[in-house]
mmCIF file with all atom_site columns, C-alpha atoms in Angstrom:
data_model
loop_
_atom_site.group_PDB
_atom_site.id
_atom_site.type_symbol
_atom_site.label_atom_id
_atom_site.label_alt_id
_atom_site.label_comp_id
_atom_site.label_asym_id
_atom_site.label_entity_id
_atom_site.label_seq_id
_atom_site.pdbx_PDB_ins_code
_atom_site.Cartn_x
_atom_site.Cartn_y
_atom_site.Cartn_z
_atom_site.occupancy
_atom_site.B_iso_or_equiv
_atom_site.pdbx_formal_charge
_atom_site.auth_seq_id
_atom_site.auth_comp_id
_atom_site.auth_asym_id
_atom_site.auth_atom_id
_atom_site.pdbx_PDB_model_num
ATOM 1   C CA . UNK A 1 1   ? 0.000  0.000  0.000   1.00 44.00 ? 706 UNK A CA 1
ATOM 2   C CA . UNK A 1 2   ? 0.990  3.512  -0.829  1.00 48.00 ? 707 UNK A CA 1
ATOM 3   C CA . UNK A 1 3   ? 1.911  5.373  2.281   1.00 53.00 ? 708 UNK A CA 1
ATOM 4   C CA . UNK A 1 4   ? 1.989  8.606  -0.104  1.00 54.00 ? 709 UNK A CA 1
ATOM 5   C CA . UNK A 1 5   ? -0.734 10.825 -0.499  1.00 56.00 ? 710 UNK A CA 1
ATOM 6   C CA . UNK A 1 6   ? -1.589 11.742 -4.048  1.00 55.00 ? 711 UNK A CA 1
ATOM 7   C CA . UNK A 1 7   ? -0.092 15.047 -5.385  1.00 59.00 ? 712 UNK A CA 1
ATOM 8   C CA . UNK A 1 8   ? -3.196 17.249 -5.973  1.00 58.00 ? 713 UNK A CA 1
ATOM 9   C CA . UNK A 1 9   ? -2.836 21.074 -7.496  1.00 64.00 ? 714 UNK A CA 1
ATOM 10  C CA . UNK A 1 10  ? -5.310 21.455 -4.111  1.00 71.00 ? 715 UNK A CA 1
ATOM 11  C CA . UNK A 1 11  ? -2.700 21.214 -1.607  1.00 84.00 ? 716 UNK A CA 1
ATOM 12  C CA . UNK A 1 12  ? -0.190 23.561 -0.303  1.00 88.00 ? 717 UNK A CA 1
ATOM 13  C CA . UNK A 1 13  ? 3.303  23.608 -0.797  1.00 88.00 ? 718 UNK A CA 1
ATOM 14  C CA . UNK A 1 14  ? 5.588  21.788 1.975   1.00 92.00 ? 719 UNK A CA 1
ATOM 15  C CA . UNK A 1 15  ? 7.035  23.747 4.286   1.00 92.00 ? 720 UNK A CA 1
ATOM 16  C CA . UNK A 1 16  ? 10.347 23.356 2.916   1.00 94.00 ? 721 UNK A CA 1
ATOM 17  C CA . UNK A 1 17  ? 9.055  24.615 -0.301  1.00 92.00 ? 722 UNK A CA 1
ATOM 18  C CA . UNK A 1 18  ? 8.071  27.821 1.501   1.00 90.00 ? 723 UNK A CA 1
ATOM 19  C CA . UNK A 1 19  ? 11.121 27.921 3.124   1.00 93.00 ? 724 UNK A CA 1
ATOM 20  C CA . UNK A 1 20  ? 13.247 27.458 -0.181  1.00 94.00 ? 725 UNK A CA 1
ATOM 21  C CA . UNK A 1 21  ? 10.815 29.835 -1.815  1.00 91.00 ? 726 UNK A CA 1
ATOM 22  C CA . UNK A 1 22  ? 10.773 32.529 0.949   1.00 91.00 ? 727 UNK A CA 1
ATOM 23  C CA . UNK A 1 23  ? 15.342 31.951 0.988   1.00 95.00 ? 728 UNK A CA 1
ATOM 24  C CA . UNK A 1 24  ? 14.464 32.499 -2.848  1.00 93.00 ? 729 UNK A CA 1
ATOM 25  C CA . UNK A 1 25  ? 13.094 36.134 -2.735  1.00 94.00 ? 730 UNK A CA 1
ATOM 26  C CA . UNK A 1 26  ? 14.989 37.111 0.331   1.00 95.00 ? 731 UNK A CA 1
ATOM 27  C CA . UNK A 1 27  ? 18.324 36.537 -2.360  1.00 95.00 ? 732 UNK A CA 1
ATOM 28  C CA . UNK A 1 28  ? 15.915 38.774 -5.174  1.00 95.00 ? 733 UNK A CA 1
ATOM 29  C CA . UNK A 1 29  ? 15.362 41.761 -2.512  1.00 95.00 ? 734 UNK A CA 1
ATOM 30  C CA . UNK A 1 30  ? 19.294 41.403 -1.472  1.00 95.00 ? 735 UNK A CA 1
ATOM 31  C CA . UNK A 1 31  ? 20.059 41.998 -4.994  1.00 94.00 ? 736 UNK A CA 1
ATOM 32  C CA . UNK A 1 32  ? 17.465 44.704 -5.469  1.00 94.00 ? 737 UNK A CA 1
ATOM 33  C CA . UNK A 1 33  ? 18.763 46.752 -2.884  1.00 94.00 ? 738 UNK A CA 1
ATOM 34  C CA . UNK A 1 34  ? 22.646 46.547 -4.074  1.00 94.00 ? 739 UNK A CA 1
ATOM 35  C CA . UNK A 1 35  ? 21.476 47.605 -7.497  1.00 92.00 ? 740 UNK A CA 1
ATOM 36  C CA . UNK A 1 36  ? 22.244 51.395 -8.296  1.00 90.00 ? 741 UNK A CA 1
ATOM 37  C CA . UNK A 1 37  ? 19.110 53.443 -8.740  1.00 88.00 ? 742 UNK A CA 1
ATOM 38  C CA . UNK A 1 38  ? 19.850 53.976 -12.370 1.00 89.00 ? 743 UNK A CA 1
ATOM 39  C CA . UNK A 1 39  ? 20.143 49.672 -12.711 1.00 88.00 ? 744 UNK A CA 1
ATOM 40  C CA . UNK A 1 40  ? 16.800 49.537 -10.696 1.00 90.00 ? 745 UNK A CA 1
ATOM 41  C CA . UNK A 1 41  ? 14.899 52.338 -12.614 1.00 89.00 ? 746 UNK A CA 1
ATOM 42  C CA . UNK A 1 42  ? 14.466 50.188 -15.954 1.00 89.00 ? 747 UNK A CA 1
ATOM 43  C CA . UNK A 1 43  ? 13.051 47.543 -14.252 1.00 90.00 ? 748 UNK A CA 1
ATOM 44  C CA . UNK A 1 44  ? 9.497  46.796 -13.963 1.00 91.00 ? 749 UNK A CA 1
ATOM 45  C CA . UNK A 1 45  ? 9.082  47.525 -10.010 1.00 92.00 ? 750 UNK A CA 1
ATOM 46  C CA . UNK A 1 46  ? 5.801  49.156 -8.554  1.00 92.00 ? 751 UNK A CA 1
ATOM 47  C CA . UNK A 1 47  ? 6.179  52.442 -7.393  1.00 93.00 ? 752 UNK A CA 1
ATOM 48  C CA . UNK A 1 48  ? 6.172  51.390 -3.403  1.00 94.00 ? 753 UNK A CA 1
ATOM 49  C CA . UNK A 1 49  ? 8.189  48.770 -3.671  1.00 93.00 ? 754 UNK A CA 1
ATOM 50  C CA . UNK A 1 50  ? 10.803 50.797 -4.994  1.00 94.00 ? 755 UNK A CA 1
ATOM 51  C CA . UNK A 1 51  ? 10.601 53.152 -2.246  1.00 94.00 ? 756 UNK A CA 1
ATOM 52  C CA . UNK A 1 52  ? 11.253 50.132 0.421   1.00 95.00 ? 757 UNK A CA 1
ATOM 53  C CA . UNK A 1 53  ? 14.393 49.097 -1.787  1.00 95.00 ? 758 UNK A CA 1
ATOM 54  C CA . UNK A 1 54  ? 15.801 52.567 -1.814  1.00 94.00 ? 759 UNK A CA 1
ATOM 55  C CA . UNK A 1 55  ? 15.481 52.811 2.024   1.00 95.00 ? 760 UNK A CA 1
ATOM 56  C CA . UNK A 1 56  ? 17.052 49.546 2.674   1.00 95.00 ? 761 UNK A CA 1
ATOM 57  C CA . UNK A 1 57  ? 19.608 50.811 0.472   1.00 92.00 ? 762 UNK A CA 1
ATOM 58  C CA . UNK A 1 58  ? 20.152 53.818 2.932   1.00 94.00 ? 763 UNK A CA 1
ATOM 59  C CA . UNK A 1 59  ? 20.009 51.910 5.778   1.00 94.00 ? 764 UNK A CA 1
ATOM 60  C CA . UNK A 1 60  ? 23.629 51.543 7.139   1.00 95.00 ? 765 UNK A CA 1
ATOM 61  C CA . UNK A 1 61  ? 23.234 49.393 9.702   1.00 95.00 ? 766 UNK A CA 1
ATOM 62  C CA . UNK A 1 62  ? 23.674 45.683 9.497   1.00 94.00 ? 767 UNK A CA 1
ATOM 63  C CA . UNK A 1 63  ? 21.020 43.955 10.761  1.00 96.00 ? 768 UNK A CA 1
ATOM 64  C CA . UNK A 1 64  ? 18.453 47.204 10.444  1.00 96.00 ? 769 UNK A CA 1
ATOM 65  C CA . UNK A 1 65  ? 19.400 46.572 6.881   1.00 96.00 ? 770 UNK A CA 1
ATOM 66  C CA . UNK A 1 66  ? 19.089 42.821 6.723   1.00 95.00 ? 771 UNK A CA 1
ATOM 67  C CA . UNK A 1 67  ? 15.216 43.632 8.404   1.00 96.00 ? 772 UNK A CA 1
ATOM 68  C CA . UNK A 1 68  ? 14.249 46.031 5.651   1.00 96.00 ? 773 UNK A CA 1
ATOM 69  C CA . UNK A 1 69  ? 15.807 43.438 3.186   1.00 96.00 ? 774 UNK A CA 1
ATOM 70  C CA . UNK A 1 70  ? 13.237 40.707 4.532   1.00 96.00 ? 775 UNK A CA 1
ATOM 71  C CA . UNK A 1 71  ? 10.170 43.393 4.356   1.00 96.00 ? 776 UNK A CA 1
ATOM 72  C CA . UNK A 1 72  ? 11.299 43.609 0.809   1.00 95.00 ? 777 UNK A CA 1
ATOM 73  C CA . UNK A 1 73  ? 10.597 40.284 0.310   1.00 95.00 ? 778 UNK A CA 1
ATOM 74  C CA . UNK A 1 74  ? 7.309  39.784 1.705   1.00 94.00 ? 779 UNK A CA 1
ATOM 75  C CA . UNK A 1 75  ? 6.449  42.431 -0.100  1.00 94.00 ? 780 UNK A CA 1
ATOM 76  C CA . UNK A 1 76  ? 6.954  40.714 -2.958  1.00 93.00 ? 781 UNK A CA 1
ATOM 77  C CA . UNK A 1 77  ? 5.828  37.788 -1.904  1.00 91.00 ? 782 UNK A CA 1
ATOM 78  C CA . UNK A 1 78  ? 2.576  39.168 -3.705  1.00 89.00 ? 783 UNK A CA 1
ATOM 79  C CA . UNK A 1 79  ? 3.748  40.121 -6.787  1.00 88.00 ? 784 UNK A CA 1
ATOM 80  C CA . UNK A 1 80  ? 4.488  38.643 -9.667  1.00 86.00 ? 785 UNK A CA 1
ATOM 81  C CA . UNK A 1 81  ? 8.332  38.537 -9.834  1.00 90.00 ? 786 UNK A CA 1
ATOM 82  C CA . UNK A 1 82  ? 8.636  36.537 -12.976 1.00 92.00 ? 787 UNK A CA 1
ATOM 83  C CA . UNK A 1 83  ? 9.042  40.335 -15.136 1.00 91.00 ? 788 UNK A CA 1
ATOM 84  C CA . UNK A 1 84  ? 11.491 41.509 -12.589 1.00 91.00 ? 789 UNK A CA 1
ATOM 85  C CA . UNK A 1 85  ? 14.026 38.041 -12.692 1.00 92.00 ? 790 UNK A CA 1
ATOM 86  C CA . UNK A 1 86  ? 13.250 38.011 -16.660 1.00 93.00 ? 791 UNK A CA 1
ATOM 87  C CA . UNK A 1 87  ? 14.391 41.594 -16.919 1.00 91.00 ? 792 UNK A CA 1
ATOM 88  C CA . UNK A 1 88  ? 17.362 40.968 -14.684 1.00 91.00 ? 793 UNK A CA 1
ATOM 89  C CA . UNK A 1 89  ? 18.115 38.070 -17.086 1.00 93.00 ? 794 UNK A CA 1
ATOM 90  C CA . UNK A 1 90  ? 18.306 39.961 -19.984 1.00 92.00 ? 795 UNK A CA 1
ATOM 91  C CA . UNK A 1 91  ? 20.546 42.952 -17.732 1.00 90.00 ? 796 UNK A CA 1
ATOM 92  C CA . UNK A 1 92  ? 22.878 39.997 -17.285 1.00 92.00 ? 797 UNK A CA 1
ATOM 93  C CA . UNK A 1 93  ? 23.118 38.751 -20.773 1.00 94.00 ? 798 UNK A CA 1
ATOM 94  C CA . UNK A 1 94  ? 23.613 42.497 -21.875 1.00 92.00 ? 799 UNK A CA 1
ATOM 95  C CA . UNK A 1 95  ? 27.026 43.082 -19.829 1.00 91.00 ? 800 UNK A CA 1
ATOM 96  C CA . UNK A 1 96  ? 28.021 39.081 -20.533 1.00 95.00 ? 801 UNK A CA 1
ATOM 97  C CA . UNK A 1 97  ? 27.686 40.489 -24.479 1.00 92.00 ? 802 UNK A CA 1
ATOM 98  C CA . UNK A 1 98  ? 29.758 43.521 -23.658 1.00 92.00 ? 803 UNK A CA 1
ATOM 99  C CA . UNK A 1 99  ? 32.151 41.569 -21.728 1.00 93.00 ? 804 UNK A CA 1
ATOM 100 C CA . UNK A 1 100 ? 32.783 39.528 -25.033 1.00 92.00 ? 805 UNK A CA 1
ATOM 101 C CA . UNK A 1 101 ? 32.709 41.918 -27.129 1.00 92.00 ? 806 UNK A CA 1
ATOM 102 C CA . UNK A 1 102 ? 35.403 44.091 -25.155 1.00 93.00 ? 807 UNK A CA 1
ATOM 103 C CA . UNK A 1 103 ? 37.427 40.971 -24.678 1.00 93.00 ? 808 UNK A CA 1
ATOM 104 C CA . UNK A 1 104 ? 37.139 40.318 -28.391 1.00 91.00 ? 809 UNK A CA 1
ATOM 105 C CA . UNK A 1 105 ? 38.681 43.554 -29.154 1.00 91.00 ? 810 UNK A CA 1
ATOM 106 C CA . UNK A 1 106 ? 41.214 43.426 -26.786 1.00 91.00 ? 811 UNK A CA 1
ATOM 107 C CA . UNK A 1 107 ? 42.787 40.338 -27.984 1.00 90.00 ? 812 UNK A CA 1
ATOM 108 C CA . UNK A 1 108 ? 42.882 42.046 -31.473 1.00 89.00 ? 813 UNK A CA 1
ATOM 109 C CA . UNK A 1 109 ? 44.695 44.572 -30.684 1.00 89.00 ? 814 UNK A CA 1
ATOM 110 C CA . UNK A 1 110 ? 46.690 42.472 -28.903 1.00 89.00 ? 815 UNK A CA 1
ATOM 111 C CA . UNK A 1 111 ? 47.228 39.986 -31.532 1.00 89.00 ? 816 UNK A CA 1
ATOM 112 C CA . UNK A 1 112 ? 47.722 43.360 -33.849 1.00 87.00 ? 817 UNK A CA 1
ATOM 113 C CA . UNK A 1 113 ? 50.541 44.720 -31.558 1.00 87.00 ? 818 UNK A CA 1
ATOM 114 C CA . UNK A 1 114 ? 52.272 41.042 -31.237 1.00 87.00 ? 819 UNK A CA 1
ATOM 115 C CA . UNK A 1 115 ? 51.774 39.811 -35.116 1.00 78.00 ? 820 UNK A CA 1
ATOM 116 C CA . UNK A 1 116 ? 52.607 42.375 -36.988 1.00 74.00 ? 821 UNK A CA 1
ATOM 117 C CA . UNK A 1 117 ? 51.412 42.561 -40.876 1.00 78.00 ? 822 UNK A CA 1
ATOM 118 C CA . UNK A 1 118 ? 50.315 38.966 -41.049 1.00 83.00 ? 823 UNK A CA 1
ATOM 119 C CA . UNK A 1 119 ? 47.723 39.596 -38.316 1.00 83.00 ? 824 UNK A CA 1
ATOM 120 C CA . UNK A 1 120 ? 46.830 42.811 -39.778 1.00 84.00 ? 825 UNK A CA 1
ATOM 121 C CA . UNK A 1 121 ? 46.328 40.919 -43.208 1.00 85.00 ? 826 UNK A CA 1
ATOM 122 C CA . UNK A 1 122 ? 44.001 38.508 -41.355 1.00 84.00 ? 827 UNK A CA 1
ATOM 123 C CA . UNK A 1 123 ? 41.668 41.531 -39.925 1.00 85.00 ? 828 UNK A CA 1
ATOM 124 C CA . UNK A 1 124 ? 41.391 43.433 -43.042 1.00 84.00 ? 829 UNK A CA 1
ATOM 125 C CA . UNK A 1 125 ? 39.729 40.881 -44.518 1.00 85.00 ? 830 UNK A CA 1
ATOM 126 C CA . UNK A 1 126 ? 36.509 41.655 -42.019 1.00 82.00 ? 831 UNK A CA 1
ATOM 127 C CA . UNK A 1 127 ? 36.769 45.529 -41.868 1.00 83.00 ? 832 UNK A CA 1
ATOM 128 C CA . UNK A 1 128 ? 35.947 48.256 -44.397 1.00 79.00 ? 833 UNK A CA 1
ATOM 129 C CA . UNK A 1 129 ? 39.032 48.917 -46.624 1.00 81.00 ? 834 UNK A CA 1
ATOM 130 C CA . UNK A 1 130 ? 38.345 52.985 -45.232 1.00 83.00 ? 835 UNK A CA 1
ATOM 131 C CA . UNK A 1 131 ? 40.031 51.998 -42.037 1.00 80.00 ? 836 UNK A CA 1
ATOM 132 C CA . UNK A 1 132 ? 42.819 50.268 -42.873 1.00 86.00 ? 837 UNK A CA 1
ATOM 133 C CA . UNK A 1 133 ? 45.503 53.710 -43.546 1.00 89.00 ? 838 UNK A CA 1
ATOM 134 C CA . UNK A 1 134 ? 43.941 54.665 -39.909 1.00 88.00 ? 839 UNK A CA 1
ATOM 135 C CA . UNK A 1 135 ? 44.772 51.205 -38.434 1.00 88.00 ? 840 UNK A CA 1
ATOM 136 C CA . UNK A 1 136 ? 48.149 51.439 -39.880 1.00 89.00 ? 841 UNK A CA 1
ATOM 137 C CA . UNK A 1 137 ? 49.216 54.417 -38.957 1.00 90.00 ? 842 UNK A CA 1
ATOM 138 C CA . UNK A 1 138 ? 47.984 53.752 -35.347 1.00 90.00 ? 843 UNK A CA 1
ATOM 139 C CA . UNK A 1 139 ? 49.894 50.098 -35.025 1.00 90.00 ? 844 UNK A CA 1
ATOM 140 C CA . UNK A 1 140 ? 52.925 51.955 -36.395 1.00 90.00 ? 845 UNK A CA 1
ATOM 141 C CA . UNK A 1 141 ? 52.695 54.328 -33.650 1.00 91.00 ? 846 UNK A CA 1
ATOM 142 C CA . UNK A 1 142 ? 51.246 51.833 -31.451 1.00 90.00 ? 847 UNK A CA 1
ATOM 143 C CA . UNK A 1 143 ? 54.602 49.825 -31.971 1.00 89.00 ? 848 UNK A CA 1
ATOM 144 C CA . UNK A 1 144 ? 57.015 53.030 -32.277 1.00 91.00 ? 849 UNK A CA 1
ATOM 145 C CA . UNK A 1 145 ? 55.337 54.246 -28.462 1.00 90.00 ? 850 UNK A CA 1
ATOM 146 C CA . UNK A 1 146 ? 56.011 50.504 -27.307 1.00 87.00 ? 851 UNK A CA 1
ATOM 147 C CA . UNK A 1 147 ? 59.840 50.308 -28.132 1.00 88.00 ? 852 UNK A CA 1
ATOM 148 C CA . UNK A 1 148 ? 60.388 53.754 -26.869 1.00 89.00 ? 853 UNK A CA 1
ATOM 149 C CA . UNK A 1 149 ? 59.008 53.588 -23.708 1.00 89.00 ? 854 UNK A CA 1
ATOM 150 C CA . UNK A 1 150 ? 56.095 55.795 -24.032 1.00 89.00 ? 855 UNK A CA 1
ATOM 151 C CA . UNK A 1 151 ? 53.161 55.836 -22.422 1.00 90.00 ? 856 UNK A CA 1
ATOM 152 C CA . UNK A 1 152 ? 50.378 53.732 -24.747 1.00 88.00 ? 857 UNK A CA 1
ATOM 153 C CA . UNK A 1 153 ? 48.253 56.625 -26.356 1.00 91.00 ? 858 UNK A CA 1
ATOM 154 C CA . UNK A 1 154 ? 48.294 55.237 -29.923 1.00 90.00 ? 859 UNK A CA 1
ATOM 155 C CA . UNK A 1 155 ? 47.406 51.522 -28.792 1.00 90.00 ? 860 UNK A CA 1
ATOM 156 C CA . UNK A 1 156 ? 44.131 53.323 -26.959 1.00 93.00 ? 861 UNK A CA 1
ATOM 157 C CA . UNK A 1 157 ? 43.305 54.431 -29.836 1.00 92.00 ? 862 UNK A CA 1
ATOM 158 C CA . UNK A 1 158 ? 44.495 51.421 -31.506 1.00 90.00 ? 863 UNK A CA 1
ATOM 159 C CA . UNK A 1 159 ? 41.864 49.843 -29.004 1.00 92.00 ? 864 UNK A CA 1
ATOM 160 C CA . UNK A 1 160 ? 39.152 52.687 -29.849 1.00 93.00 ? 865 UNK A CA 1
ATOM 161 C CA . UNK A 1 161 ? 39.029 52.102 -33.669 1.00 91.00 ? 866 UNK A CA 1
ATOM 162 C CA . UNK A 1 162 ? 38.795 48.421 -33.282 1.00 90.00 ? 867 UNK A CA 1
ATOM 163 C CA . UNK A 1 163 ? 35.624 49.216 -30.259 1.00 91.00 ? 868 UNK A CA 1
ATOM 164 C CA . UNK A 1 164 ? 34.255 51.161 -33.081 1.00 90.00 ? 869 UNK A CA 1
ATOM 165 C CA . UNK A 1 165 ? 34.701 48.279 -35.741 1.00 87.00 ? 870 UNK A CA 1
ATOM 166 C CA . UNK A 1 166 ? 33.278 46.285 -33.753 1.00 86.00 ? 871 UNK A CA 1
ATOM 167 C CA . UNK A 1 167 ? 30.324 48.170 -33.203 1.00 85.00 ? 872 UNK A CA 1
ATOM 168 C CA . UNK A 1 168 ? 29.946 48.314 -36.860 1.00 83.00 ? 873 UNK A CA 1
ATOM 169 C CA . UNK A 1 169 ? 30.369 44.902 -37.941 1.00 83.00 ? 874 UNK A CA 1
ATOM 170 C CA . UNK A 1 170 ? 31.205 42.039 -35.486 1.00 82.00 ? 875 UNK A CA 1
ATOM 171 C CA . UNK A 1 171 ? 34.928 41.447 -35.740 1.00 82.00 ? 876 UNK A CA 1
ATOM 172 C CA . UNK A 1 172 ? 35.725 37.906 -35.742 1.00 83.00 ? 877 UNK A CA 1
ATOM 173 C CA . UNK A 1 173 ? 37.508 35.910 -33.022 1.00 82.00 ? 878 UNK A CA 1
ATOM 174 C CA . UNK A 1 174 ? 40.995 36.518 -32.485 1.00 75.00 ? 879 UNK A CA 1
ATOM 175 C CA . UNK A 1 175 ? 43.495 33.898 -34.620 1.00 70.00 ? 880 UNK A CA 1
ATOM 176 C CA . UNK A 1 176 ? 45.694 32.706 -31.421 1.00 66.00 ? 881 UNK A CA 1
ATOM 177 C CA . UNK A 1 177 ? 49.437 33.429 -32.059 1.00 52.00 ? 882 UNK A CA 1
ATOM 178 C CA . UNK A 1 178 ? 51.874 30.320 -33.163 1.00 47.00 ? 883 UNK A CA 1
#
């Protein structure tokens, strides 16, 4: 004989579950209230909500802090806080992108710096033939600062055009160097 009574969409969650859920959203109003108010003003938060996360954020005391923290999150314990973890998703995702995209160019100029014509060969095949007397004047200079001692001006702006490549048309991965 089954000892187990049948799951039904009637009963209540465990108590475990409401623990785990309740640990859940205490985590979500943590994070709320580190968030900058220009971070938390594009997300989809009601109006008094928001005003209990930027108190808790001027709270400087410890536990004081940790309290408003939980009243955060039985506040939203009512709400739907699907839209505000989607939307933190997709803030995520948006600074992994940039993240890539800075490491990306980065390693080009790198590679640029380090492989000399044969690497600048390989990325002006991706880039509009405009740029390439600007990219070669700036990795000569780039180089010339380098052997001199110089601070790196030229290789920022090395770094610059190839941010602004970028932006224009994805550059490709970096070839490692042999």
């Amino acid at each position: 004989m089954d000892s187990k009574p049948p799951e039904s969409p009637d009963l209540e969650p465990s108590k475990s579950q409401r623990k785990r859920d309740a640990r859940l959203l205490f985590e979500l109003a943590r994070d709320l209230v580190a968030m900058s108010s220009k971070q938390l003003s594009v997300l989809p938060i009601e109006q008094d909500l928001r005003d209990a996360i930027d108190f808790a954020g001027s709270i400087r005391s410890h536990v004081a802090r940790k309290r408003q923290v939980q009243f955060v999150a039985k506040m939203m314990r009512s709400r739907d806080v699907e839209a505000i973890q989607q939307a933190l998703a997709e803030q995520e995702l948006e600074a992994r992108q940039v993240t890539v995209r800075h490491h990306r160019v980065e390693a080009w100029r790198d590679r640029l710096l380090a492989g000399g014509d044969t690497a600048l060969g390989e990325l002006i095949q991706h880039i509009d033939p405009s740029n390439v007397q600007a990219l070669r004047n700036l990795l000569r200079n780039a180089r010339k600062e380098s052997e001199l001692g110089k601070p790196p001006a030229a290789a920022r702006k090395l770094f610059k055009l190839l941010r602004e490549l970028d932006a224009d048309k994805d550059l490709p991965a970096a070839p490692t160097s042999e």
